[in-house]
CSV table of N, CA and C in Angstrom, one decimal:
chain,number,residue,atom,x,y,z
A,1,GLN,N,84.0,116.9,96.5
A,1,GLN,CA,85.4,116.7,96.0
A,1,GLN,C,86.1,115.9,97.0
A,2,VAL,N,86.8,114.9,96.6
A,2,VAL,CA,87.6,114.1,97.5
A,2,VAL,C,88.9,114.9,97.9
A,3,GLN,N,89.2,114.8,99.2
A,3,GLN,CA,90.5,115.3,99.7
A,3,GLN,C,91.3,114.2,100.3
A,4,LEU,N,92.6,114.2,100.0
A,4,LEU,CA,93.5,113.2,100.6
A,4,LEU,C,94.5,113.9,101.5
A,5,VAL,N,94.7,113.4,102.7
A,5,VAL,CA,95.7,114.0,103.6
A,5,VAL,C,96.6,112.9,104.1
A,6,GLU,N,97.9,113.0,103.7
A,6,GLU,CA,98.9,112.0,104.1
A,6,GLU,C,99.6,112.5,105.3
A,7,SER,N,100.0,111.5,106.2
A,7,SER,CA,100.8,111.9,107.4
A,7,SER,C,101.6,110.7,107.8
A,8,GLY,N,102.5,110.9,108.7
A,8,GLY,CA,103.3,109.9,109.3
A,8,GLY,C,104.8,109.8,108.9
A,9,GLY,N,105.1,110.7,107.9
A,9,GLY,CA,106.5,110.7,107.5
A,9,GLY,C,107.5,111.2,108.5
A,10,GLY,N,108.8,111.2,108.2
A,10,GLY,CA,109.8,111.7,109.1
A,10,GLY,C,111.1,111.3,108.7
A,11,LEU,N,112.1,111.6,109.6
A,11,LEU,CA,113.5,111.3,109.4
A,11,LEU,C,113.8,110.0,110.2
A,12,VAL,N,114.3,109.0,109.6
A,12,VAL,CA,114.7,107.7,110.3
A,12,VAL,C,116.0,107.2,109.8
A,13,GLN,N,116.6,106.3,110.5
A,13,GLN,CA,117.9,105.7,110.1
A,13,GLN,C,117.6,104.5,109.3
A,14,PRO,N,118.5,104.1,108.5
A,14,PRO,CA,118.4,102.8,107.7
A,14,PRO,C,118.0,101.7,108.6
A,15,GLY,N,117.1,100.8,108.2
A,15,GLY,CA,116.6,99.7,109.0
A,15,GLY,C,115.5,100.0,109.9
A,16,GLU,N,115.1,101.2,110.1
A,16,GLU,CA,114.0,101.6,111.0
A,16,GLU,C,112.7,101.5,110.2
A,17,SER,N,111.6,101.8,110.9
A,17,SER,CA,110.2,101.6,110.4
A,17,SER,C,109.4,102.9,110.5
A,18,LEU,N,108.5,103.0,109.6
A,18,LEU,CA,107.5,104.1,109.7
A,18,LEU,C,106.1,103.6,109.3
A,19,ARG,N,105.1,104.2,109.7
A,19,ARG,CA,103.7,103.9,109.3
A,19,ARG,C,103.1,105.1,108.7
A,20,LEU,N,102.8,105.1,107.5
A,20,LEU,CA,102.1,106.3,106.8
A,20,LEU,C,100.6,106.1,106.8
A,21,SER,N,99.9,107.2,106.9
A,21,SER,CA,98.4,107.2,106.9
A,21,SER,C,97.9,108.1,105.8
A,22,CYS,N,96.8,107.8,105.2
A,22,CYS,CA,96.2,108.7,104.2
A,22,CYS,C,94.7,108.7,104.6
A,23,LYS,N,94.2,109.9,104.9
A,23,LYS,CA,92.8,110.0,105.3
A,23,LYS,C,92.1,110.6,104.1
A,24,TRP,N,91.0,109.9,103.7
A,24,TRP,CA,90.1,110.2,102.6
A,24,TRP,C,88.9,110.9,103.1
A,25,SER,N,88.6,112.1,102.7
A,25,SER,CA,87.4,112.8,103.1
A,25,SER,C,86.4,112.7,102.0
A,26,GLY,N,85.2,112.4,102.4
A,26,GLY,CA,84.1,112.2,101.4
A,26,GLY,C,83.7,110.7,101.4
A,27,LYS,N,82.8,110.5,100.5
A,27,LYS,CA,82.3,109.1,100.4
A,27,LYS,C,83.0,108.3,99.4
A,28,MET,N,82.7,107.1,99.2
A,28,MET,CA,83.2,106.2,98.1
A,28,MET,C,84.5,105.6,98.4
A,29,PHE,N,85.1,105.8,99.5
A,29,PHE,CA,86.5,105.2,99.8
A,29,PHE,C,86.4,103.7,99.6
A,30,ARG,N,85.4,103.1,100.2
A,30,ARG,CA,85.4,101.6,100.3
A,30,ARG,C,85.2,101.0,98.9
A,31,LEU,N,84.7,101.9,97.9
A,31,LEU,CA,84.5,101.4,96.5
A,31,LEU,C,85.7,101.7,95.6
A,32,SER,N,86.7,102.3,96.2
A,32,SER,CA,87.9,102.8,95.4
A,32,SER,C,89.1,101.9,95.6
A,33,PRO,N,89.7,101.4,94.5
A,33,PRO,CA,91.0,100.8,94.6
A,33,PRO,C,92.0,101.9,94.9
A,34,MET,N,92.9,101.7,95.8
A,34,MET,CA,93.8,102.7,96.2
A,34,MET,C,95.3,102.3,96.1
A,35,ALA,N,96.2,103.3,96.1
A,35,ALA,CA,97.6,103.0,95.9
A,35,ALA,C,98.4,104.1,96.6
A,36,TRP,N,99.6,103.7,96.9
A,36,TRP,CA,100.7,104.6,97.4
A,36,TRP,C,101.6,104.9,96.2
A,37,TYR,N,102.0,106.1,96.1
A,37,TYR,CA,103.0,106.6,95.1
A,37,TYR,C,104.1,107.3,95.8
A,38,ARG,N,105.3,107.5,95.2
A,38,ARG,CA,106.3,108.3,95.8
A,38,ARG,C,107.1,109.0,94.7
A,39,GLN,N,107.7,110.2,95.1
A,39,GLN,CA,108.5,110.9,94.2
A,39,GLN,C,109.7,111.4,94.9
A,40,ALA,N,110.9,110.9,94.4
A,40,ALA,CA,112.1,111.3,94.9
A,40,ALA,C,112.6,112.5,94.2
A,41,ALA,N,113.5,113.3,94.9
A,41,ALA,CA,114.0,114.5,94.3
A,41,ALA,C,114.5,114.3,92.9
A,42,GLY,N,114.1,115.1,91.9
A,42,GLY,CA,114.6,115.0,90.6
A,42,GLY,C,114.1,113.8,89.8
A,43,LYS,N,113.1,113.0,90.3
A,43,LYS,CA,112.6,111.9,89.6
A,43,LYS,C,111.1,112.0,89.4
A,44,GLU,N,110.6,111.1,88.5
A,44,GLU,CA,109.2,111.0,88.3
A,44,GLU,C,108.5,110.3,89.4
A,45,ARG,N,107.2,110.7,89.6
A,45,ARG,CA,106.4,110.0,90.7
A,45,ARG,C,106.2,108.6,90.2
A,46,GLU,N,106.3,107.6,91.1
A,46,GLU,CA,106.1,106.2,90.8
A,46,GLU,C,105.2,105.5,91.7
A,47,TRP,N,104.5,104.5,91.1
A,47,TRP,CA,103.6,103.6,91.9
A,47,TRP,C,104.5,102.7,92.7
A,48,ILE,N,104.1,102.4,94.0
A,48,ILE,CA,104.8,101.5,94.8
A,48,ILE,C,104.0,100.4,95.4
A,49,ALA,N,102.7,100.6,95.6
A,49,ALA,CA,101.8,99.6,96.2
A,49,ALA,C,100.4,99.9,96.0
A,50,SER,N,99.5,98.9,95.8
A,50,SER,CA,98.1,99.1,95.6
A,50,SER,C,97.3,98.1,96.3
A,51,ILE,N,96.0,98.4,96.6
A,51,ILE,CA,95.1,97.5,97.2
A,51,ILE,C,93.8,97.7,96.6
A,52,SER,N,93.1,96.5,96.3
A,52,SER,CA,91.8,96.6,95.7
A,52,SER,C,90.7,96.8,96.7
A,53,THR,N,89.5,96.9,96.3
A,53,THR,CA,88.4,97.1,97.2
A,53,THR,C,88.2,95.8,98.0
A,54,GLY,N,88.6,94.7,97.5
A,54,GLY,CA,88.5,93.4,98.2
A,54,GLY,C,89.7,93.1,99.0
A,55,GLY,N,90.8,93.9,99.0
A,55,GLY,CA,92.0,93.7,99.8
A,55,GLY,C,93.1,93.0,99.1
A,56,ALA,N,93.0,92.7,97.9
A,56,ALA,CA,94.2,92.2,97.1
A,56,ALA,C,95.2,93.3,97.0
A,57,THR,N,96.5,92.9,97.2
A,57,THR,CA,97.6,93.9,97.1
A,57,THR,C,98.6,93.6,96.0
A,58,GLY,N,99.3,94.6,95.7
A,58,GLY,CA,100.4,94.5,94.7
A,58,GLY,C,101.5,95.4,95.1
A,59,TYR,N,102.7,95.1,94.8
A,59,TYR,CA,103.9,95.9,95.2
A,59,TYR,C,104.9,96.0,94.1
A,60,ARG,N,105.6,97.1,94.1
A,60,ARG,CA,106.7,97.3,93.2
A,60,ARG,C,107.8,96.4,93.7
A,61,ALA,N,108.6,95.8,92.8
A,61,ALA,CA,109.6,94.8,93.2
A,61,ALA,C,110.6,95.3,94.2
A,62,SER,N,110.9,96.6,94.1
A,62,SER,CA,111.9,97.1,95.0
A,62,SER,C,111.5,97.3,96.4
A,63,VAL,N,110.2,97.2,96.7
A,63,VAL,CA,109.7,97.4,98.1
A,63,VAL,C,109.0,96.1,98.6
A,64,GLU,N,108.8,95.1,97.7
A,64,GLU,CA,108.0,93.9,98.2
A,64,GLU,C,108.8,93.3,99.3
A,65,GLY,N,108.0,92.9,100.3
A,65,GLY,CA,108.6,92.2,101.5
A,65,GLY,C,109.0,93.2,102.6
A,66,ARG,N,109.1,94.5,102.3
A,66,ARG,CA,109.4,95.5,103.3
A,66,ARG,C,108.2,96.4,103.6
A,67,LEU,N,107.4,96.7,102.6
A,67,LEU,CA,106.3,97.6,102.7
A,67,LEU,C,105.0,96.8,102.7
A,68,THR,N,104.0,97.2,103.5
A,68,THR,CA,102.7,96.6,103.5
A,68,THR,C,101.6,97.6,103.4
A,69,ILE,N,100.8,97.5,102.4
A,69,ILE,CA,99.6,98.4,102.2
A,69,ILE,C,98.4,97.8,102.9
A,70,SER,N,97.6,98.6,103.5
A,70,SER,CA,96.3,98.1,104.1
A,70,SER,C,95.3,99.2,104.1
A,71,ARG,N,94.1,98.9,104.4
A,71,ARG,CA,93.0,99.9,104.4
A,71,ARG,C,92.0,99.6,105.5
A,72,ASP,N,91.5,100.7,106.0
A,72,ASP,CA,90.4,100.6,107.0
A,72,ASP,C,89.2,101.3,106.5
A,73,ASN,N,88.3,100.6,105.9
A,73,ASN,CA,87.1,101.3,105.2
A,73,ASN,C,86.2,102.0,106.2
A,74,ALA,N,86.2,101.5,107.4
A,74,ALA,CA,85.3,102.2,108.4
A,74,ALA,C,85.9,103.5,108.8
A,75,GLU,N,87.2,103.7,108.7
A,75,GLU,CA,87.8,105.0,109.0
A,75,GLU,C,88.2,105.8,107.8
A,76,ASN,N,87.9,105.3,106.6
A,76,ASN,CA,88.3,106.0,105.4
A,76,ASN,C,89.8,106.3,105.3
A,77,THR,N,90.6,105.3,105.7
A,77,THR,CA,92.0,105.5,105.8
A,77,THR,C,92.8,104.4,105.2
A,78,LEU,N,93.8,104.8,104.5
A,78,LEU,CA,94.8,103.9,103.8
A,78,LEU,C,96.1,104.0,104.6
A,79,TYR,N,96.8,102.9,104.7
A,79,TYR,CA,98.0,102.8,105.5
A,79,TYR,C,99.2,102.2,104.6
A,80,LEU,N,100.4,102.6,105.0
A,80,LEU,CA,101.6,101.9,104.5
A,80,LEU,C,102.6,101.7,105.6
A,81,GLN,N,102.7,100.4,106.0
A,81,GLN,CA,103.7,100.1,106.9
A,81,GLN,C,105.0,99.9,106.2
A,82,MET,N,106.0,100.6,106.7
A,82,MET,CA,107.3,100.6,106.0
A,82,MET,C,108.4,100.1,107.0
A,83,ASN,N,108.9,98.9,106.7
A,83,ASN,CA,110.0,98.3,107.5
A,83,ASN,C,111.3,98.2,106.7
A,84,SER,N,112.4,98.0,107.5
A,84,SER,CA,113.7,97.9,106.9
A,84,SER,C,114.0,99.0,105.9
A,85,LEU,N,113.7,100.2,106.3
A,85,LEU,CA,113.9,101.3,105.3
A,85,LEU,C,115.3,101.5,104.9
A,86,LYS,N,115.4,101.9,103.6
A,86,LYS,CA,116.7,102.1,103.0
A,86,LYS,C,116.8,103.6,102.5
A,87,PRO,N,118.0,104.1,102.4
A,87,PRO,CA,118.2,105.5,101.9
A,87,PRO,C,117.5,105.7,100.5
A,88,GLU,N,117.4,104.7,99.7
A,88,GLU,CA,116.7,104.9,98.4
A,88,GLU,C,115.2,105.0,98.5
A,89,ASP,N,114.6,104.8,99.8
A,89,ASP,CA,113.2,105.0,100.0
A,89,ASP,C,112.9,106.5,100.3
A,90,THR,N,113.9,107.3,100.4
A,90,THR,CA,113.7,108.7,100.6
A,90,THR,C,112.9,109.3,99.5
A,91,ALA,N,111.8,110.0,99.8
A,91,ALA,CA,110.9,110.5,98.8
A,91,ALA,C,109.7,111.2,99.5
A,92,VAL,N,108.9,111.9,98.8
A,92,VAL,CA,107.6,112.3,99.2
A,92,VAL,C,106.6,111.2,98.8
A,93,TYR,N,105.8,110.8,99.8
A,93,TYR,CA,104.9,109.7,99.6
A,93,TYR,C,103.5,110.3,99.5
A,94,TYR,N,102.7,109.8,98.5
A,94,TYR,CA,101.4,110.2,98.2
A,94,TYR,C,100.4,109.0,98.1
A,95,CYS,N,99.2,109.2,98.5
A,95,CYS,CA,98.2,108.2,98.2
A,95,CYS,C,97.2,108.8,97.1
A,96,ASN,N,96.6,107.9,96.4
A,96,ASN,CA,95.6,108.2,95.4
A,96,ASN,C,94.8,107.0,95.0
A,97,THR,N,93.9,107.1,94.1
A,97,THR,CA,93.2,106.0,93.6
A,97,THR,C,94.0,105.2,92.7
A,98,TYR,N,93.5,104.0,92.2
A,98,TYR,CA,94.2,103.1,91.3
A,98,TYR,C,93.2,102.5,90.3
A,99,TYR,N,92.3,103.3,89.8
A,99,TYR,CA,91.4,102.9,88.8
A,99,TYR,C,92.2,102.7,87.5
A,100,GLY,N,92.1,101.6,86.9
A,100,GLY,CA,92.8,101.3,85.6
A,100,GLY,C,94.3,101.4,85.8
A,101,ARG,N,94.8,101.1,87.0
A,101,ARG,CA,96.3,101.2,87.3
A,101,ARG,C,96.8,102.6,87.1
A,102,ALA,N,96.0,103.6,87.4
A,102,ALA,CA,96.4,105.0,87.3
A,102,ALA,C,95.8,105.8,88.4
A,103,PRO,N,96.4,106.9,88.8
A,103,PRO,CA,95.8,107.8,89.8
A,103,PRO,C,94.8,108.7,89.2
A,104,THR,N,94.0,109.3,90.1
A,104,THR,CA,93.1,110.4,89.6
A,104,THR,C,93.8,111.7,89.7
A,105,PRO,N,93.9,112.4,88.6
A,105,PRO,CA,94.9,113.5,88.5
A,105,PRO,C,94.6,114.7,89.4
A,106,ASP,N,93.4,115.0,89.7
A,106,ASP,CA,93.1,116.3,90.4
A,106,ASP,C,92.8,116.1,91.8
A,107,ILE,N,93.2,115.0,92.5
A,107,ILE,CA,92.9,114.9,93.9
A,107,ILE,C,94.2,114.6,94.7
A,108,TRP,N,95.4,114.9,94.1
A,108,TRP,CA,96.6,114.7,94.9
A,108,TRP,C,96.6,115.5,96.2
A,109,GLY,N,97.1,114.9,97.3
A,109,GLY,CA,97.3,115.7,98.5
A,109,GLY,C,98.7,116.3,98.5
A,110,GLN,N,99.1,116.7,99.7
A,110,GLN,CA,100.4,117.4,99.8
A,110,GLN,C,101.5,116.4,100.0
A,111,GLY,N,101.2,115.2,100.3
A,111,GLY,CA,102.2,114.2,100.5
A,111,GLY,C,102.9,114.3,101.9
A,112,THR,N,103.7,113.3,102.2
A,112,THR,CA,104.4,113.2,103.5
A,112,THR,C,105.8,112.8,103.2
A,113,GLN,N,106.8,113.6,103.7
A,113,GLN,CA,108.2,113.4,103.4
A,113,GLN,C,108.7,112.2,104.3
A,114,VAL,N,109.4,111.3,103.6
A,114,VAL,CA,110.1,110.3,104.3
A,114,VAL,C,111.6,110.4,103.9
A,115,THR,N,112.5,110.5,104.9
A,115,THR,CA,113.9,110.7,104.7
A,115,THR,C,114.6,109.6,105.5
A,116,VAL,N,115.4,108.8,104.8
A,116,VAL,CA,116.1,107.7,105.4
A,116,VAL,C,117.6,108.0,105.3
A,117,SER,N,118.2,108.3,106.5
A,117,SER,CA,119.6,108.7,106.4
A,117,SER,C,120.2,108.4,107.8
A,118,SER,N,121.5,108.1,107.7
A,118,SER,CA,122.3,107.8,109.0
A,118,SER,C,123.0,109.1,109.4
């Protein structure tokens, strides 16, 4: 069973940066399209960025140009570089697969909290 462990969140001021990591335990990471999702308090979880097995990326309009998704297949790790953070980026961030533009329901990790506040 795949386990996903997110880390790297924290409390930052507007305009600052964070780098999130997602460690995949198990095999098949390099064969899996991956994505970052986030859930703000009182809202539905939403997709924000994805990366194919070949490295092609896609972003939600509200984060494009500020967030960069990447992957290290040798380390079974997914990353999200977050620059120019805004208060509306405050949420719990999760990683998951992106098969058919959807996550795998039963492998969600605990997420990592990102809070952007002055």
